[in-house]
CSV table of C-alpha atoms in Angstrom, one decimal:
chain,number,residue,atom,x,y,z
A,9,UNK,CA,-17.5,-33.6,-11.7
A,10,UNK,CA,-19.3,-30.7,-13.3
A,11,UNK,CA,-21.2,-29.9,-10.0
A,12,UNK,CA,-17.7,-29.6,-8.1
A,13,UNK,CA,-16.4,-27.4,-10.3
A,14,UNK,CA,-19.5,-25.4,-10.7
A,15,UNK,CA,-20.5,-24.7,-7.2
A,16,UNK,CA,-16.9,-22.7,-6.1
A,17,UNK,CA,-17.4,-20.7,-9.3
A,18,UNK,CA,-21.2,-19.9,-8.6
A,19,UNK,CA,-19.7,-19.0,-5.3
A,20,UNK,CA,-17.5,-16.6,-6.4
A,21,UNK,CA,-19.9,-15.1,-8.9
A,22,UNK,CA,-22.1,-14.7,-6.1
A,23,UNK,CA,-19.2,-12.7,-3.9
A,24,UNK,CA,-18.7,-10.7,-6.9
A,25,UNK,CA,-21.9,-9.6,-7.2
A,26,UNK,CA,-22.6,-8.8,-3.3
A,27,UNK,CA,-19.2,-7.1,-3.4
A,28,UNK,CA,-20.0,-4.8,-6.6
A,29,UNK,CA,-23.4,-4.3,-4.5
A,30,UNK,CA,-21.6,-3.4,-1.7
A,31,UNK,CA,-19.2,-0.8,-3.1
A,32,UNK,CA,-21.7,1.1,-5.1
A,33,UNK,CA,-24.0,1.2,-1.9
A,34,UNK,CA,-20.6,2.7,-0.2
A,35,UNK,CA,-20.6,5.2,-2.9
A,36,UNK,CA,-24.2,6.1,-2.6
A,37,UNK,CA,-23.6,7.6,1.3
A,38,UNK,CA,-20.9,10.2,-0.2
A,39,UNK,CA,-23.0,13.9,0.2
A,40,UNK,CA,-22.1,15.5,-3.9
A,41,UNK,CA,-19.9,18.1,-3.5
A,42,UNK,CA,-18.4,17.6,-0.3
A,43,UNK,CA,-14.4,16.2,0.6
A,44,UNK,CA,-15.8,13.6,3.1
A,45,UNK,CA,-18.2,11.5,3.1
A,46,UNK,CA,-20.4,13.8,5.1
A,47,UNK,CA,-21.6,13.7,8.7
A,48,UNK,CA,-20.2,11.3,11.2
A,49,UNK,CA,-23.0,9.2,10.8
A,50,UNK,CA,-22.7,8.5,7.6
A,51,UNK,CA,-18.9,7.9,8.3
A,52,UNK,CA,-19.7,5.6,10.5
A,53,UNK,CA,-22.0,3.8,7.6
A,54,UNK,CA,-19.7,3.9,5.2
A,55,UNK,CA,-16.7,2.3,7.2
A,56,UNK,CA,-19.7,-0.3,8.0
A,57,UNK,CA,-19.7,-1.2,4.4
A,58,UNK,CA,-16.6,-1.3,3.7
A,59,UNK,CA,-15.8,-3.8,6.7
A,60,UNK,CA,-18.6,-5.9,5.5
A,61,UNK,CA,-16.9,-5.6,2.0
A,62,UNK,CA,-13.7,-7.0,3.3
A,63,UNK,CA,-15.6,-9.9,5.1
A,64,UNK,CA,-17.0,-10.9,1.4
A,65,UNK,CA,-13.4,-10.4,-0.1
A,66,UNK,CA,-12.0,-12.6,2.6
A,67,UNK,CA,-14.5,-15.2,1.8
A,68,UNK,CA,-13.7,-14.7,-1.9
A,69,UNK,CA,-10.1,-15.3,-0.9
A,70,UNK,CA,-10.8,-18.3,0.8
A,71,UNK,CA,-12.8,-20.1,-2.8
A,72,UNK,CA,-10.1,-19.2,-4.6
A,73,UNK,CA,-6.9,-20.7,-2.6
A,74,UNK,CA,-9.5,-24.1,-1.8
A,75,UNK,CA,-11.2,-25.1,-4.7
A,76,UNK,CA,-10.2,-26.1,-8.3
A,77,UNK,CA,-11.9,-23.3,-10.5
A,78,UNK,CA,-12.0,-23.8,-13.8
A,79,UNK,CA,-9.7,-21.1,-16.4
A,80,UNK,CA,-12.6,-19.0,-16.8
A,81,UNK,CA,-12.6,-17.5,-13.6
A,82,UNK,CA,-10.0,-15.9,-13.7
A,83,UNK,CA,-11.7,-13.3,-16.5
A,84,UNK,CA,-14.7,-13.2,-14.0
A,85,UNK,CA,-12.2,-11.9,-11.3
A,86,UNK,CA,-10.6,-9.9,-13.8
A,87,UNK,CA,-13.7,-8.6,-15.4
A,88,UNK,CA,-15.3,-7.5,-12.3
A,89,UNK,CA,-12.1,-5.8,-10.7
A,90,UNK,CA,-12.0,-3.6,-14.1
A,91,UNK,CA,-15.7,-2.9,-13.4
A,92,UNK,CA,-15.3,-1.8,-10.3
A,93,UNK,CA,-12.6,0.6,-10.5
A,94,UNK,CA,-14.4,2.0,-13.0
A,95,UNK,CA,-17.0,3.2,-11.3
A,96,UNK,CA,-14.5,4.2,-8.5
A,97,UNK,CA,-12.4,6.2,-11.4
A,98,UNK,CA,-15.7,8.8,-11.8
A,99,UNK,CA,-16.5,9.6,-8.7
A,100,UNK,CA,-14.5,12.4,-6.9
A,101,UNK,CA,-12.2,11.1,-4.1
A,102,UNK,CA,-13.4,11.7,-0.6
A,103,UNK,CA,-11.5,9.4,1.7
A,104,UNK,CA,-8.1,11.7,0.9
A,105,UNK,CA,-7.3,14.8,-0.4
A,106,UNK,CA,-3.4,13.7,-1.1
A,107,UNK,CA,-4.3,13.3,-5.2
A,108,UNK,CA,-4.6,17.6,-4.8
A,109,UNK,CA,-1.2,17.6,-3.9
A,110,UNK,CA,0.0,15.2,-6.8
A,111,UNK,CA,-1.6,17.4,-9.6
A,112,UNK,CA,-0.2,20.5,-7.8
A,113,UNK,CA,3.3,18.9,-8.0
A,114,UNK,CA,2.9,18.3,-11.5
A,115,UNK,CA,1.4,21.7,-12.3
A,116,UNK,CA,4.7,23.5,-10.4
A,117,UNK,CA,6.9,21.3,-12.3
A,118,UNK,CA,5.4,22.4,-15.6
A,119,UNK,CA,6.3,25.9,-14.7
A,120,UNK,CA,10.0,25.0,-14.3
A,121,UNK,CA,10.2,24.9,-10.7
A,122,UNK,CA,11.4,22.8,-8.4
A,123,UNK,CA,8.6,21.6,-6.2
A,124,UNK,CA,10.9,21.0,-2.9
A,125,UNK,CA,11.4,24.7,-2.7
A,126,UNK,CA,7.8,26.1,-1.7
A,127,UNK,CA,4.9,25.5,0.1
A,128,UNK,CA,1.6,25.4,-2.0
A,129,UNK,CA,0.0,28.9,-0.5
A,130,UNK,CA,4.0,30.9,-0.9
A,131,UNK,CA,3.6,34.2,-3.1
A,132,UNK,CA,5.9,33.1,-4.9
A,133,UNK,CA,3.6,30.2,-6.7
A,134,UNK,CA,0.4,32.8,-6.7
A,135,UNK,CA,0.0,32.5,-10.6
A,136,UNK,CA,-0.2,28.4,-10.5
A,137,UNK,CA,-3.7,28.5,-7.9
A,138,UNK,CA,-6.4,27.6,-9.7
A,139,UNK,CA,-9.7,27.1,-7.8
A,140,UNK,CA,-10.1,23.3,-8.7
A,141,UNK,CA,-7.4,22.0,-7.0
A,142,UNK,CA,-5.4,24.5,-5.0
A,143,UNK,CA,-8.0,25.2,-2.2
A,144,UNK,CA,-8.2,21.4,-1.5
A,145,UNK,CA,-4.4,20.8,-1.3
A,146,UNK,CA,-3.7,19.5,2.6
A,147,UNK,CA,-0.9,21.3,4.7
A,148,UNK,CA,-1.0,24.0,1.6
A,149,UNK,CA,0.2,26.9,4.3
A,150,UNK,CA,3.0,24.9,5.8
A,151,UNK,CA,4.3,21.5,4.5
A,152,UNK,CA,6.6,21.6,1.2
A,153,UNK,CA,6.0,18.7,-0.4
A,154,UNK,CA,6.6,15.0,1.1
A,155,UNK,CA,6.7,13.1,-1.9
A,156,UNK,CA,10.2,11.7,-3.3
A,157,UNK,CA,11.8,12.0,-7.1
A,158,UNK,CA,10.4,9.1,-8.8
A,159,UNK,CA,6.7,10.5,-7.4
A,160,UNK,CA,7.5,13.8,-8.6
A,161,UNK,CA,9.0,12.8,-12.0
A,162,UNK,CA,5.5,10.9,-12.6
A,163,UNK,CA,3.4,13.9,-11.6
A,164,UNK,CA,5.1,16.2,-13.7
A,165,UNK,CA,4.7,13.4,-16.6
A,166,UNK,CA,1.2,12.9,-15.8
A,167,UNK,CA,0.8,16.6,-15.7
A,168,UNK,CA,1.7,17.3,-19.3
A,169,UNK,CA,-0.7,15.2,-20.5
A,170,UNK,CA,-3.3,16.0,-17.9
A,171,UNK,CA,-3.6,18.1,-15.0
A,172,UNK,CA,-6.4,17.3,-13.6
A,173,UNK,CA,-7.2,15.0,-10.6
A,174,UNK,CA,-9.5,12.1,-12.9
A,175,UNK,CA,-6.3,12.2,-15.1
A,176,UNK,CA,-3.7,11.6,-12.1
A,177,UNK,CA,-6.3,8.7,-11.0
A,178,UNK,CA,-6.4,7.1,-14.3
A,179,UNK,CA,-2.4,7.5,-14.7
A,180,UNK,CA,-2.8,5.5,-11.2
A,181,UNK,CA,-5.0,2.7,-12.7
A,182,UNK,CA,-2.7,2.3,-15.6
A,183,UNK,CA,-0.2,1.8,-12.8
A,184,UNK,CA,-2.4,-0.8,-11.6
A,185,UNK,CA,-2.7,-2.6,-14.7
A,186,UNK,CA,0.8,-3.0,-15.0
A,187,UNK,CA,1.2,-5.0,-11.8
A,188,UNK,CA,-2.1,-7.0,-12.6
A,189,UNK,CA,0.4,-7.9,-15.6
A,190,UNK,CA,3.6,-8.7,-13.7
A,191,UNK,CA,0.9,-10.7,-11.3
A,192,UNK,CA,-0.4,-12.9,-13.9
A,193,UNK,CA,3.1,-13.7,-14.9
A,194,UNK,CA,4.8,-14.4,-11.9
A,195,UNK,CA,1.7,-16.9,-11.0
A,196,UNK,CA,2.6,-18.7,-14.5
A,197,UNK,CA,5.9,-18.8,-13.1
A,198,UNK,CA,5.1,-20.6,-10.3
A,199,UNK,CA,2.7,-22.5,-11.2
A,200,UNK,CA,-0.2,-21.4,-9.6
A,201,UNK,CA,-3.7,-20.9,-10.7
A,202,UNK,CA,-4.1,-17.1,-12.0
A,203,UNK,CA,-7.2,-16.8,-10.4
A,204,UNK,CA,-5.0,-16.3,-7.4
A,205,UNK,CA,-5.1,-12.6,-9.2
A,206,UNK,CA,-8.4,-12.3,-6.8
A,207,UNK,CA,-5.8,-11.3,-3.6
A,208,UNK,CA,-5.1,-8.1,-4.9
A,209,UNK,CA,-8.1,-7.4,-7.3
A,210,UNK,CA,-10.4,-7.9,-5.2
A,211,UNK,CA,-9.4,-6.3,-1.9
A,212,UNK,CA,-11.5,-3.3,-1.2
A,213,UNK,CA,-9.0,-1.1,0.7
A,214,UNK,CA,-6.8,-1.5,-2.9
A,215,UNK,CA,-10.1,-0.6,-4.3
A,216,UNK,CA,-10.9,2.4,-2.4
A,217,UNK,CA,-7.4,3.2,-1.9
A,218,UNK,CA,-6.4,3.7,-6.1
A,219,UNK,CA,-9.5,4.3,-7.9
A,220,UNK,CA,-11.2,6.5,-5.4
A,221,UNK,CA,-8.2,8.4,-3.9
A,222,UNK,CA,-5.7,7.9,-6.5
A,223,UNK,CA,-3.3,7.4,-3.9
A,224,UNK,CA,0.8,7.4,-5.0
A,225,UNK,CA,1.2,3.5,-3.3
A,226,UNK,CA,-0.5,2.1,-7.0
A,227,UNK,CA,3.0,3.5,-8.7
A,228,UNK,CA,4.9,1.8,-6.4
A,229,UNK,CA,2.8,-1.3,-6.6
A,230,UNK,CA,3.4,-0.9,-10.5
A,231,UNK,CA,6.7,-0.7,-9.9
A,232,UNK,CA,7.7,-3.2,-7.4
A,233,UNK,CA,5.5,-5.9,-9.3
A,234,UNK,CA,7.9,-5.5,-11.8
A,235,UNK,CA,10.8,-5.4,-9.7
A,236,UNK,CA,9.7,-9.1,-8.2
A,237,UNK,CA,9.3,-10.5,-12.3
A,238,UNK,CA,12.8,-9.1,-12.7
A,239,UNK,CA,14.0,-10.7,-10.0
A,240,UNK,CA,12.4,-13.9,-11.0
A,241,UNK,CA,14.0,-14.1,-13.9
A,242,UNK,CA,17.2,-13.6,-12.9
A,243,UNK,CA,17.2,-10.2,-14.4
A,244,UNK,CA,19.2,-9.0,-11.4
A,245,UNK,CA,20.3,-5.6,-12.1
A,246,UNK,CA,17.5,-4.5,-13.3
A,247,UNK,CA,15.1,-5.5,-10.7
A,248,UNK,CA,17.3,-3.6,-8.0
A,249,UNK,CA,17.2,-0.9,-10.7
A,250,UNK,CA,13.0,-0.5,-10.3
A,251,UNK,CA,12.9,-1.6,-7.1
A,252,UNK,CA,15.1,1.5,-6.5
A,253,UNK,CA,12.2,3.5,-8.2
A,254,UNK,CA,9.9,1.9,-6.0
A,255,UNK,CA,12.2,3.1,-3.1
A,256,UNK,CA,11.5,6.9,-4.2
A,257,UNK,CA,7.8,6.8,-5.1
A,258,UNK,CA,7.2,5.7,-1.1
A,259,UNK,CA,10.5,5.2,0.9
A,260,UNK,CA,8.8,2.1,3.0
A,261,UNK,CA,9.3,-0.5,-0.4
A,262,UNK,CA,13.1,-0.6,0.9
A,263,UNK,CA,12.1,-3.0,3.5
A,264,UNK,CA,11.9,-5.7,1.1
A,265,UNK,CA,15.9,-5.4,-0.5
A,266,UNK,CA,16.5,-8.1,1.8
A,267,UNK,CA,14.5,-10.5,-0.6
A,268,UNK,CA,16.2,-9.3,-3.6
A,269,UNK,CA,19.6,-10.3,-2.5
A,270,UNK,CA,19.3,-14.1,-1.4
A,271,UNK,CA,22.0,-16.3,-2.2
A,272,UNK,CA,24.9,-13.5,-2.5
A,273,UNK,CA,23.1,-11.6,-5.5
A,274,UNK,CA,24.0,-8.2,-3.8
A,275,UNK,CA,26.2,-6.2,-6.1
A,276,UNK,CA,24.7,-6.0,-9.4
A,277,UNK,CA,20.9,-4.8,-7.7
A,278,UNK,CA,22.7,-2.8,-5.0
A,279,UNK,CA,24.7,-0.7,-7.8
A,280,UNK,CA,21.8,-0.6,-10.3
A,281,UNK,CA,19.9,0.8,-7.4
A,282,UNK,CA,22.1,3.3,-6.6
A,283,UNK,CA,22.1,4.7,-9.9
A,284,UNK,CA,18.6,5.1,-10.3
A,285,UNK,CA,18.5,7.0,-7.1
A,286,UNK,CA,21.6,9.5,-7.7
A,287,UNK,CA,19.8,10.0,-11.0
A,288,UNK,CA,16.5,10.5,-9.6
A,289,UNK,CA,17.8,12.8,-7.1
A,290,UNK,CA,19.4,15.2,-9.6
A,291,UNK,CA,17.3,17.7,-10.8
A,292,UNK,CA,15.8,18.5,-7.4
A,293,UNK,CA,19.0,18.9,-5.6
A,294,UNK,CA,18.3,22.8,-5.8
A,295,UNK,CA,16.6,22.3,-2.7
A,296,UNK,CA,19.5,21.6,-0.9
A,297,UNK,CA,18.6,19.9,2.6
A,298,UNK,CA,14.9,20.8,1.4
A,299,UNK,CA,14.6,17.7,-1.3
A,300,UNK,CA,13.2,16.0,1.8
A,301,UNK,CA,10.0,17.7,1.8
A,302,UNK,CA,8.2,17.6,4.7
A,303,UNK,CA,9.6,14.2,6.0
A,304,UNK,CA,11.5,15.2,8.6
A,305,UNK,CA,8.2,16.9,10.5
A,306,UNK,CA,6.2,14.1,9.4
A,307,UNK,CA,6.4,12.0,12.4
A,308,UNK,CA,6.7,14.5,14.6
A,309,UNK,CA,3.0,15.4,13.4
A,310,UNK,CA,1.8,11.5,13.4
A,311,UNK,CA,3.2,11.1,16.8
A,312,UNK,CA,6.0,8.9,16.4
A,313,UNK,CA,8.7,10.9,18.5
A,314,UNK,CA,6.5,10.7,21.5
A,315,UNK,CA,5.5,7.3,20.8
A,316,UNK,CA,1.5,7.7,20.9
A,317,UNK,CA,1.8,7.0,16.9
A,318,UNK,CA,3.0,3.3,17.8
A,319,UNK,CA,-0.1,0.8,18.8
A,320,UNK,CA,2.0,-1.1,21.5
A,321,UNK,CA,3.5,2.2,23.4
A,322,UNK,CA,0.1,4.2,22.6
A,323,UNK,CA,-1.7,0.5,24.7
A,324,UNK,CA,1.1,0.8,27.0
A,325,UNK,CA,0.8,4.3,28.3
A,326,UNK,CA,-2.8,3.3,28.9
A,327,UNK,CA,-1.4,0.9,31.7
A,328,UNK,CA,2.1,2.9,33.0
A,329,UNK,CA,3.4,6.5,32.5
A,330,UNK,CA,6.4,5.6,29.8
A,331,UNK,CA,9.2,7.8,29.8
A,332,UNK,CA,10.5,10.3,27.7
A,333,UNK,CA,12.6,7.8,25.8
A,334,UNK,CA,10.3,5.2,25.1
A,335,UNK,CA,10.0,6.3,21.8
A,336,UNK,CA,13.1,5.0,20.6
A,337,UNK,CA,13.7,2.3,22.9
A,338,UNK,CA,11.0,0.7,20.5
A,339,UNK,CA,12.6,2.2,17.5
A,340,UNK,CA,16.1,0.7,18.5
A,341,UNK,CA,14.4,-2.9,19.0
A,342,UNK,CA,12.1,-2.5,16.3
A,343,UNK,CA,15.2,-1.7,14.0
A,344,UNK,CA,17.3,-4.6,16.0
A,345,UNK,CA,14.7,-7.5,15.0
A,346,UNK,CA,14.3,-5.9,11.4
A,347,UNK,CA,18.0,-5.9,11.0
A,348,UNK,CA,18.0,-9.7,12.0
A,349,UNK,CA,15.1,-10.8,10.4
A,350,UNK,CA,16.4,-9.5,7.7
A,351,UNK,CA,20.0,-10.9,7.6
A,352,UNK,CA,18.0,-14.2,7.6
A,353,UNK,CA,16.2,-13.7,4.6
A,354,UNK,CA,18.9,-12.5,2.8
A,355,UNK,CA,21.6,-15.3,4.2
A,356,UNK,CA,19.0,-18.4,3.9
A,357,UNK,CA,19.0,-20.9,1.3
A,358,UNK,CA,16.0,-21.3,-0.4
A,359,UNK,CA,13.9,-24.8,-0.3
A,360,UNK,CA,14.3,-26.9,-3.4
A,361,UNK,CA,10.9,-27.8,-3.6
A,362,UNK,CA,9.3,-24.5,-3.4
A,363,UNK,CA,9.0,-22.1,-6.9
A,364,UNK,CA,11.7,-19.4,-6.5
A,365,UNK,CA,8.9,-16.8,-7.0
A,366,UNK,CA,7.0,-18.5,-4.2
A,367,UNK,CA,10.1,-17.6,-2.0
A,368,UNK,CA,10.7,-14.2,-3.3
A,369,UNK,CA,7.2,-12.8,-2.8
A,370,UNK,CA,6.9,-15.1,0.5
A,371,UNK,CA,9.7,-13.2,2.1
A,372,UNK,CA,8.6,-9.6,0.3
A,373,UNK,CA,5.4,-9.9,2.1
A,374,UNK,CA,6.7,-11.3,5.4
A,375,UNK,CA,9.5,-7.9,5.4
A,376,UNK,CA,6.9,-5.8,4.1
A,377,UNK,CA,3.9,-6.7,6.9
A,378,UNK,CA,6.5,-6.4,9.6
A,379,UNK,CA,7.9,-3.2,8.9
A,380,UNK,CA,4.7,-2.0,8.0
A,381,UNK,CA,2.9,-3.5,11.4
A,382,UNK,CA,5.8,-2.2,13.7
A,383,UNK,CA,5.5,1.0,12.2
A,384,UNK,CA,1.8,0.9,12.1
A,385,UNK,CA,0.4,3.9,10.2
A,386,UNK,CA,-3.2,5.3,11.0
A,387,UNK,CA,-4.2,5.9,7.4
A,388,UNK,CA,-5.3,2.8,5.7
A,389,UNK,CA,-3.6,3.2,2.9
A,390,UNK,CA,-0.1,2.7,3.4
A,391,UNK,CA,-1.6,-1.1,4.0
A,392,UNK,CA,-2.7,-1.4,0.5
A,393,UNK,CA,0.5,-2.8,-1.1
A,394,UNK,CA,0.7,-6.1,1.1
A,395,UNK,CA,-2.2,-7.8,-1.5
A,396,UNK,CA,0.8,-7.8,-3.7
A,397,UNK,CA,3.0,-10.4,-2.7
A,398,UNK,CA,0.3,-12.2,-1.0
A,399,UNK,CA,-1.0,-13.1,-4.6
A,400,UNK,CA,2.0,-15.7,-5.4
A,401,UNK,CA,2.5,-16.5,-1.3
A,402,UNK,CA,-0.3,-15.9,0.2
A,403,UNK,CA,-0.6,-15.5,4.1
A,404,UNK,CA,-3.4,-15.0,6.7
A,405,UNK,CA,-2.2,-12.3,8.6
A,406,UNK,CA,-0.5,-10.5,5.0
A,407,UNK,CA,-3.9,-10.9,3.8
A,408,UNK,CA,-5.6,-9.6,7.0
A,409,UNK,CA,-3.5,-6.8,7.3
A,410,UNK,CA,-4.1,-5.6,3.9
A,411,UNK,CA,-7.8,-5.5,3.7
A,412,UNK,CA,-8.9,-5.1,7.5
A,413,UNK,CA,-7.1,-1.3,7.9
A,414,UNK,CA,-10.6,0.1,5.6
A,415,UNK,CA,-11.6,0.6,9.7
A,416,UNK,CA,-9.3,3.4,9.6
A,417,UNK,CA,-11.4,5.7,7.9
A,418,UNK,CA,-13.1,6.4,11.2
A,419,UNK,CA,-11.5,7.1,14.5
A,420,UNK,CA,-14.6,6.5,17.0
A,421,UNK,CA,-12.3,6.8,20.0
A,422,UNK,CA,-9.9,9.7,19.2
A,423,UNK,CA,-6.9,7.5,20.1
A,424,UNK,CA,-4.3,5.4,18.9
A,425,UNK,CA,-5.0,1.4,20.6
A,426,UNK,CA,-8.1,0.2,21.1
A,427,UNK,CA,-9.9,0.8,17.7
A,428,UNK,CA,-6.8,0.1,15.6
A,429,UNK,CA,-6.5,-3.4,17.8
A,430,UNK,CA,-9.5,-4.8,16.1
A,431,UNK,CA,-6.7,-5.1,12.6
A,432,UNK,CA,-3.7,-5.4,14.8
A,433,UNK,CA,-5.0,-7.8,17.2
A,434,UNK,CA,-6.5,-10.4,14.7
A,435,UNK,CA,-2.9,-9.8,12.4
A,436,UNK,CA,-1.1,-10.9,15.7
A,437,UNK,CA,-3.2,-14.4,16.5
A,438,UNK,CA,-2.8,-15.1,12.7
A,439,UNK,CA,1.0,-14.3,12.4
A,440,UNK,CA,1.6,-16.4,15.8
A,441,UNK,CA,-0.6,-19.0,14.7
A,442,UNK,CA,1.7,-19.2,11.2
A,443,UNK,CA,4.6,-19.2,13.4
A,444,UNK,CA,3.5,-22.5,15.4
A,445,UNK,CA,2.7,-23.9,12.2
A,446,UNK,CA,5.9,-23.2,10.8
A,447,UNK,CA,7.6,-24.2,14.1
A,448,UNK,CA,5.8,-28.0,14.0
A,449,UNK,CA,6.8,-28.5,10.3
A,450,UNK,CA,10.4,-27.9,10.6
C-alpha cells in the first residue's frame, strides 16, 4: 500500500523538479538587457524548452487525474508553482512588451486623464515619458489604448501604489493567488482531489504568460474564478456581477455567460452584469466613440478582415484562391454554431449525478476553447485562461490547447497554418475523439 502511494508522488516530485530545471534553463538563454530573447537561434531554443516543459506538465497532468496521491501533494504542487513564479516575478519580461502599456495606463490615469483619449507618443502626454517604460510601450505612435475599464481601473489602482513594471507583475500574481483560492474551493465543492490544482499551476504557458509578462489575462482569471465559486453557490447575482468584470478586463470571458444561466437563472446575473459594466464604463465616456481603444483596428492589423488571421481560411487559401468575402462567411458560421452551442448549454438540464461545479466549469471550458479555437489568436497568451476550468473538468483537448500554444513564441514559417497546426491539429483529434466518446455513452 505504501509503495502505490509512494511511486505517483515520487513521480511527480520528479516532474517538479525537471520542470523547475527546465524553466530556469529557459531563463538562462534570455541575452540581459534586451526585450527578446535574443537572436533567432536562441528563440528557436527557448521555444524548444518550453515545448519540452509542456511535455513534462502534460505528463504531470496525467499522475495527478490517475493515481491516488496522498494530501500532501497538493502543498508539493502548490509549493513549487509559488517557487516558480518567483523566479519568473524577477526577471524582466521578454516574450511581451504589453505590461509597458499597463503601467503607462496607470501613470496617465494618475495625472487625471482619461487614457482613451491619446496615443502614448501625443504632445499632449510629453511630461508623463519617463525612459523606463515609455520607449518600450508597443504601437506608442499610433494605437490609443486597447484595454477595457475594469483593466484600466486596476492599472490606475496598481499605479498608486506602484508604477513600475515588477509592481504591475506582482499585482498580477496576487491576481493569481486569488483564483488558486477560488480553485481549491470549487474542488472541495465537488469533491475532487485538490491536487487537481496541478492543471493550472503547473502549465508553463500560465507560467510564462503571468510571472514573466505580467500579462492582463491573470485579472481576468482572478476574476472569473470567482465568478464560477459564485455561481456555485448559488450566489447568482453576484457572479454575473464579476463575471461582468471579467467581461471588461478581456472582452473574450463573455463566451462563457452561457454557463452562468442554466436552468432559467438569467435575470438576476444578466442585470447585475449590466450594472457593473454601465458603472465601469462611466468615467471614460469622455472619449466618446474613442472608449474602444484600438479595438476596432485590431483585427484589421491581425488579419481577421481578410481572413489570413483564421487557421482554416489561412490552410484554405493555400489550396484555392478564397474570395473577398470569405472572411465573414466564416464569421457568420462561426457565430451560427456559437449561438447554438450555446443555446444548448444554457437550455440543458444538468445530470443528477454529476457535481454542479463539474457542470459549470465543464461547459465554461468547452464555450471558452471553442470560441477561443475558432477565433484562434497567434499570441500564446490569450490561451492561458483555459487551465482554469479544466482544473474541476478537465479535458484533453482544453488541456492541450492551453499549454501547447508556448510554440507561438516563434513563427519559423512567417505564416498563419502550418506551424500553428501542430496545437490546432492535435486540439482537433482530441476534441473529435471526446465527441465519439461522448456519442457512445449517451
Amino acid at each position: 500500500m505504501i509503495g502505490a502511494v509512494a511511486s505517483p508522488r515520487i513521480a511527480l516530485t520528479l516532474l517538479g523538479a525537471v520542470l523547475t530545471a527546465l524553466t530556469l534553463g529557459a531563463l538562462t538563454l534570455h541575452v540581459p538587457g534586451a526585450d527578446t530573447v535574443g537572436s533567432p537561434l536562441r528563440a528557436n531554443l527557448f521555444v524548444g524548452v518550453l515545448a519540452v516543459s509542456a511535455g513534462v506538465y502534460l505528463l504531470a497532468v496525467r499522475v495527478v487525474l490517475r493515481h491516488d496521491l496522498p494530501a500532501s501533494a497538493t502543498g508539493l504542487v502548490l509549493a513549487l508553482a509559488v517557487l516558480l513564479r518567483l523566479a519568473l516575478l524577477l526577471q524582466p519580461p521578454f516574450l511581451s512588451s504589453d505590461i509597458y502599456r499597463y503601467v503607462w495606463d496607470g501613470q496617465v490615469q494618475g495625472a487625471g486623464i482619461n487614457p482613451y483619449l491619446y496615443v502614448p507618443a501625443d504632445p499632449a502626454l510629453t511630461a508623463l515619458r519617463d525612459p523606463a517604460v515609455f520607449p518600450l510601450i508597443n504601437r506608442a505612435d499610433y494605437a490609443r489604448t486597447i484595454y477595457p475599464p475594469a483593466a484600466q481601473a486596476f492599472f490606475a489602482v496598481v499605479g498608486r501604489v506602484s508604477a513600475s513594471v515588477t509592481g504591475m507583475k506582482a499585482a498580477m500574481l496576487l491576481c493569481e493567488g486569488v483564483a488558486l483560492l477560488c480553485l481549491l474551493a470549487l474542488l472541495a465543492r465537488a469533491g475532487l482531489p485538490r491536487v487537481r490544482i496541478l492543471i493550472y499551476a503547473w502549465n508553463p504557458l500560465v507560467l510564462w504568460s503571468f510571472a514573466l509578462d505580467g500579462h492582463v489575462d491573470a485579472l481576468a482569471v482572478g476574476l472569473l474564478a470567482l465568478a464560477l465559486l459564485a455561481r456555485a453557490r448559488h450566489r447568482d447575482g453576484l457572479a454575473g456581477a464579476i463575471l461582468a468584470g471579467a467581461v471588461l478586463v478581456k472582452f473574450l470571458p463573455v463566451v462563457v455567460a452561457p454557463a452562468f444561466v442554466r436552468g432559467g437563472r438569467l435575470w438576476r446575473p444578466a442585470l447585475a452584469g449590466l450594472a457593473v459594466i454601465v458603472a465601469l464604463y462611466a468615467p471614460y465616456l469622455s472619449a466618446g466613440a474613442g472608449v474602444l481603444g484600438f479595438l476596432p483596428a485590431y483585427g484589421s492589423e491581425e488579419g481577421f478582415d481578410t481572413g489570413q488571421g483564421f487557421w482554416l481560411l489561412a490552410g484554405l487559401s493555400h489550396l484555392v484562391t478564397l474570395p473577398s468575402v470569405a472572411a465573414r462567411i466564416y464569421a457568420l458560421a462561426v457565430a451560427a454554431c456559437f449561438a447554438a452551442l450555446s443555446l444548448w448549454v444554457a437550455m440543458r438540464r444538468a445530470p443528477k449525478d454529476v457535481p454542479e461545479a463539474v457542470v459549470l466549469c465543464r461547459d465554461a471550458g468547452l464555450l471558452a476553447a471553442l470560441a477561443t479555437a475558432a477565433a484562434n489568436p497567434h499570441y500564446a497568451w490569450y490561451y492561458a485562461w483555459l487551465a482554469l476550468p479544466a482544473c474541476v473538468a478537465p479535458s484533453p483537448a482544453v488541456i492541450w490547447l492551453s499549454a501547447a500554444p508556448v510554440l507561438f513564441y516563434v513563427d519559423p514559417f512567417n505564416e498563419r497554418f502550418v506551424w500553428p497546426g501542430l496545437v490546432f491539429g492535435p486540439a482537433l483529434v482530441l476534441a473529435l475523439r471526446a465527441l465519439v466518446r461522448w456519442k457512445r455513452a449517451s
